[in-house]
Each structure stands twice: as structure tokens, then as C-alpha cells.
């Protein structure tokens, strides 16, 4: 009888360990799902931030617009806001129009650059989520002020906690 | 050789009872621990969800937006603010009231979710339904949308016309208005008077210059002995928030304002180099230095300076913001 009790005890311990491991897997999955939702919802938030958004004469509630001058300045001082961003990385890549000669991204800050690294936490493992935005700047030519826009892809890296 | 069968039988019974009791005690202990872990997990998920739910409320070009959070049980959403590294952080935690019998067995503090890019103003009043609305903080450009969260009922008594219209537009159910025409206040509301009066909270406007849209453009909110200085959209933050939290979040906002002013100063250099002349670099540098280590007491002076910059920017051909 004592052996039967012992085996019953061991059975419950093993069953408990299985239940615990399922529960822990559920916590990790839940945390990753929440992190993914946070990253996706931050795409529009990041594009609308005063640090990156276009001026009021260009900005529209229906399209995402990033100021090219602000993006250029950020690419030269990306670590200044390192404690601020809720994501692992933020980058902008100009997709149209780009010079047909150039198939490689030209990183900013440099004249005629096409790749803006706004923030990089140097996390090794990450998942990228992206959307397309207008990348605009004000120009003045022959006394006429105009807005010059390009199409760019805004990529945001999701934080993965190991 | 004779065996003492009676002693052998008793030993088996005793061993079975002891083993059974140990198994039961272990099972009860494990169940309580698992229940604690699940509750902590739920609270942490809820606190993280609050961060995600409030993301779309920073709508950028919108004037204000409103949301409602319903929770199945009575909770307190605690909100701590700290000003580490300038940008600072809000730490949100969901606290569930613990029955007295098992208080010693529950974890000492709930899990706090740090939120660095939002400015959440709240009181620590418990409830099942929390109303969240956002108001922009412009000085003179958009710095951030401040989020105001509360479960308590408030009654605005004879508010100025513009504030009354704003409240009506927000459609926040826990804010009622009482004037000579109607009364939408709940019975247990915290009263808010405009001007000194016998209310729980008094709003005193101090803007009496020519450029003021109304007397309440800036001033202070009086709560008992405490005085919270506000300007513009921070009026609601001052009404709905505890003083320490308000002062800390305002400092965070002003630090961010300082950084944006620096960014716009550099942007003006780039625009000028392209021939799109902007004559606001000096103003941005002054704004940056004024707000770098500023507190809520600087809001009144900042309001006047921001107004003057805004008028200059309106005249520019190439807009800086």
C-alpha cells in the first residue's frame, strides 16, 4: 500500500509539472502577443510624433507623413532618444523616387541619402513591422514655396525578450 | 520466528495517513501559489493593455479623443512618475483589493509597466470603469497629447462657455455639468468651481491680457491646500490628477519640449540652407533654454512666450511646424 501511495504522489507531481510548463508557455505567448500589438499600434504613433511629423501645412489625418529634415537630424543623433522609444529599432527607407543607378541604400547623414536610421537598440533578435509613409520637405524655388514628397517605408522592430 | 503483525499493520496505516496529509498540504500550497501567479499575470496583462489601448489616443492632428476601460472587478490603477534621464517614465500597475484573510500570502507589490512615451495623469480612485481622454499640450507646437484617466465622478459647476462646450464634445460620462439650464452631475461627484467657491476643487484663471482667449487660458487649480499651476490643455490634467504626479509629468513634458525646440532649431538651419528661410532659430534656442529644467511654475511665462512665437510662425512662408 505504501508503494501505491508513493506512485500516486509521483504521478501527481509529474502532472503538476506538466500543468506548470503549459502555464509558463501561455505566459510567454501572451507577453509576445502583447508586445506585437504594442509595436503595431506604435507605427502610427511614431509617425505622428512631433519629433518626426510633417508641418501642419502638409500633415493630414488620413496619411502618415514624416518630415525629411527631422528624420535627417535624427539619423545623426539617434542615441539621444534611446530611453524614449517603446520599440527595438526605427528606420526609414526611401523607396520612390530613388536613383536608378543606386541599388544600395545610402545611409544618412549624407547628401542624397536614402536610408535613415532613427533609432537602433542593437538588439540581435527582432521582428520588423512596417508601413509606407510620405517623406516630405519644404522647398523654395523661384520664389515659390512647394512641398517635395517621396514614398518611404517606415520599419519598426519589435522587442523580443529572451 | 514470530512477526508482530499488529505493529506492521499500524505502521502501514500511519505511513499512509502521513503521506496522504503531506500530499494534501502540498496540493493546497501549490494551488494557492498557482492562483497568485495567475492573478499577477492577469494584472500585468491588464496594465500592459492600458498602454496599448491608449496608443491610438495620441492621434496627432485630432483635438481630443476619448476611451473607456471596463474591468470586471473593482481595481485601483496606480500611476507613479519618475524623471530619470529627463524624459522620465510613468509606471502603471493594477491593484486588486485583497481579502483580509489572505493578505499575508499575496505578493507585496503588483507588477508595474513602465511607459516612457506617454504622459498619463490620474487620481488613485478605485473603480470598475475608467474613462480616458486626451488633450493636446501645445507650446506653441504640439509637444504631446496628455492622457487623463479617472473613474471618479466630477461635476463642473457653471463652467465658462468654451470649457462647457469642450466637456460636451468629449462625451466623457464621468464628467457632469451643472448650470442654470441643466444638471448632468451624479450625486457623489467631486465638485469643480470656476473662480473661488465652496467646491472640492477650484479653478482660478489669471489670464487677463489682451491676447487671452479667456481668463482661464492659464492660472491655477486649488485642491484643499494644494495649488497646481496650469496652462492650456493642462487644465484638465491639473483637475484630475494628484499634485506630485502632475508636477512630475509637467516636468517631463517641458523636457521634451526643450528637445523638440532644439530639433526645430536644427531644422531651421537646413531649411535656410535650401533657401526656404525661417527666422525662428533664435526663438527656438531661447525656448530650449527656458524649458530645459523648467517646472510647472514656469507655465504662465511660457504661455506668453509661446503665443508670441506662434504669431511669428504664422507669418512665415515656410512653416517650421
CSV table of C-alpha atoms in Angstrom, one decimal, chain A residues 10-113:
chain,number,residue,atom,x,y,z
A,10,UNK,CA,4.9,10.8,-8.0
A,11,UNK,CA,2.0,10.8,-10.6
A,12,UNK,CA,0.6,14.0,-9.2
A,13,UNK,CA,4.0,15.6,-9.1
A,14,UNK,CA,4.5,14.8,-12.8
A,15,UNK,CA,1.0,16.0,-13.7
A,16,UNK,CA,1.7,19.2,-11.8
A,17,UNK,CA,5.0,19.8,-13.6
A,18,UNK,CA,3.2,19.4,-17.0
A,19,UNK,CA,0.5,21.9,-15.9
A,20,UNK,CA,3.1,24.3,-14.8
A,21,UNK,CA,5.0,24.1,-18.0
A,22,UNK,CA,1.8,24.7,-20.1
A,23,UNK,CA,1.0,27.7,-17.9
A,24,UNK,CA,4.5,29.2,-18.3
A,25,UNK,CA,4.3,28.7,-22.1
A,26,UNK,CA,1.0,30.6,-22.0
A,27,UNK,CA,2.6,33.5,-20.1
A,28,UNK,CA,5.4,33.8,-22.7
A,29,UNK,CA,3.0,33.6,-25.6
A,30,UNK,CA,0.7,36.2,-24.0
A,31,UNK,CA,3.7,38.5,-23.4
A,32,UNK,CA,4.8,38.2,-27.1
A,33,UNK,CA,1.3,38.8,-28.4
A,34,UNK,CA,1.0,42.0,-26.2
A,35,UNK,CA,4.4,43.1,-27.4
A,36,UNK,CA,3.4,42.6,-31.1
A,37,UNK,CA,0.2,44.6,-30.5
A,38,UNK,CA,2.2,47.4,-28.9
A,39,UNK,CA,4.6,47.5,-31.8
A,40,UNK,CA,1.9,47.6,-34.4
A,41,UNK,CA,0.0,50.3,-32.6
A,42,UNK,CA,3.2,52.3,-32.2
A,43,UNK,CA,3.7,52.6,-36.0
A,44,UNK,CA,1.1,55.4,-36.4
A,45,UNK,CA,2.1,56.9,-33.1
A,46,UNK,CA,5.7,57.2,-34.1
A,47,UNK,CA,4.9,58.7,-37.5
A,48,UNK,CA,2.6,61.3,-35.7
A,49,UNK,CA,5.1,62.3,-33.1
A,50,UNK,CA,6.2,66.0,-33.1
A,51,UNK,CA,9.8,64.8,-33.4
A,52,UNK,CA,9.1,63.3,-36.8
A,53,UNK,CA,5.8,64.5,-38.2
A,54,UNK,CA,5.3,66.9,-41.1
A,55,UNK,CA,4.4,70.5,-40.5
A,56,UNK,CA,0.7,71.5,-40.3
A,57,UNK,CA,0.5,72.7,-43.9
A,58,UNK,CA,1.4,69.1,-45.1
A,59,UNK,CA,0.1,66.9,-42.4
A,60,UNK,CA,-3.2,65.1,-43.0
A,61,UNK,CA,-5.2,62.9,-40.7
A,62,UNK,CA,-5.6,60.3,-43.4
A,63,UNK,CA,-2.0,59.7,-44.4
A,64,UNK,CA,1.2,59.2,-42.5
A,65,UNK,CA,3.8,61.9,-43.2
A,66,UNK,CA,7.3,62.2,-41.8
A,67,UNK,CA,9.4,65.3,-42.1
A,68,UNK,CA,12.6,64.6,-44.1
A,69,UNK,CA,14.6,67.3,-42.3
A,70,UNK,CA,13.7,65.9,-38.9
A,71,UNK,CA,14.5,62.3,-40.0
A,72,UNK,CA,17.9,63.5,-41.3
A,73,UNK,CA,18.7,65.3,-37.9
A,74,UNK,CA,17.6,62.2,-36.0
A,75,UNK,CA,19.9,59.9,-38.1
A,76,UNK,CA,22.9,61.9,-36.9
A,77,UNK,CA,21.9,61.8,-33.2
A,78,UNK,CA,19.9,58.6,-32.9
A,79,UNK,CA,21.1,57.8,-29.4
A,80,UNK,CA,19.7,61.0,-27.9
A,81,UNK,CA,16.2,59.5,-27.6
A,82,UNK,CA,17.4,56.0,-26.7
A,83,UNK,CA,15.4,55.7,-23.5
A,84,UNK,CA,12.3,57.1,-25.1
A,85,UNK,CA,11.2,54.7,-27.9
A,86,UNK,CA,9.0,51.7,-27.0
A,87,UNK,CA,10.5,49.6,-29.8
A,88,UNK,CA,13.8,48.0,-30.6
A,89,UNK,CA,14.5,50.0,-33.8
A,90,UNK,CA,13.1,52.6,-36.1
A,91,UNK,CA,14.3,53.1,-39.7
A,92,UNK,CA,13.1,54.8,-42.8
A,93,UNK,CA,14.0,53.7,-46.3
A,94,UNK,CA,13.2,55.9,-49.4
A,95,UNK,CA,11.5,53.6,-52.0
A,96,UNK,CA,10.4,56.2,-54.6
A,97,UNK,CA,11.8,58.1,-56.3
A,98,UNK,CA,15.3,56.8,-56.0
A,99,UNK,CA,18.1,57.0,-58.5
A,100,UNK,CA,18.1,54.0,-60.8
A,101,UNK,CA,21.9,53.9,-60.5
A,102,UNK,CA,21.7,53.2,-56.9
A,103,UNK,CA,20.6,49.8,-55.8
A,104,UNK,CA,22.2,50.1,-52.4
A,105,UNK,CA,20.9,52.2,-49.5
A,106,UNK,CA,22.8,55.4,-48.9
A,107,UNK,CA,22.8,55.8,-45.1
A,108,UNK,CA,22.2,59.2,-43.6
A,109,UNK,CA,23.6,61.7,-42.6
A,110,UNK,CA,24.9,62.2,-46.1
A,111,UNK,CA,23.6,64.2,-49.0
A,112,UNK,CA,21.1,62.4,-51.2
A,113,UNK,CA,20.9,59.7,-48.6
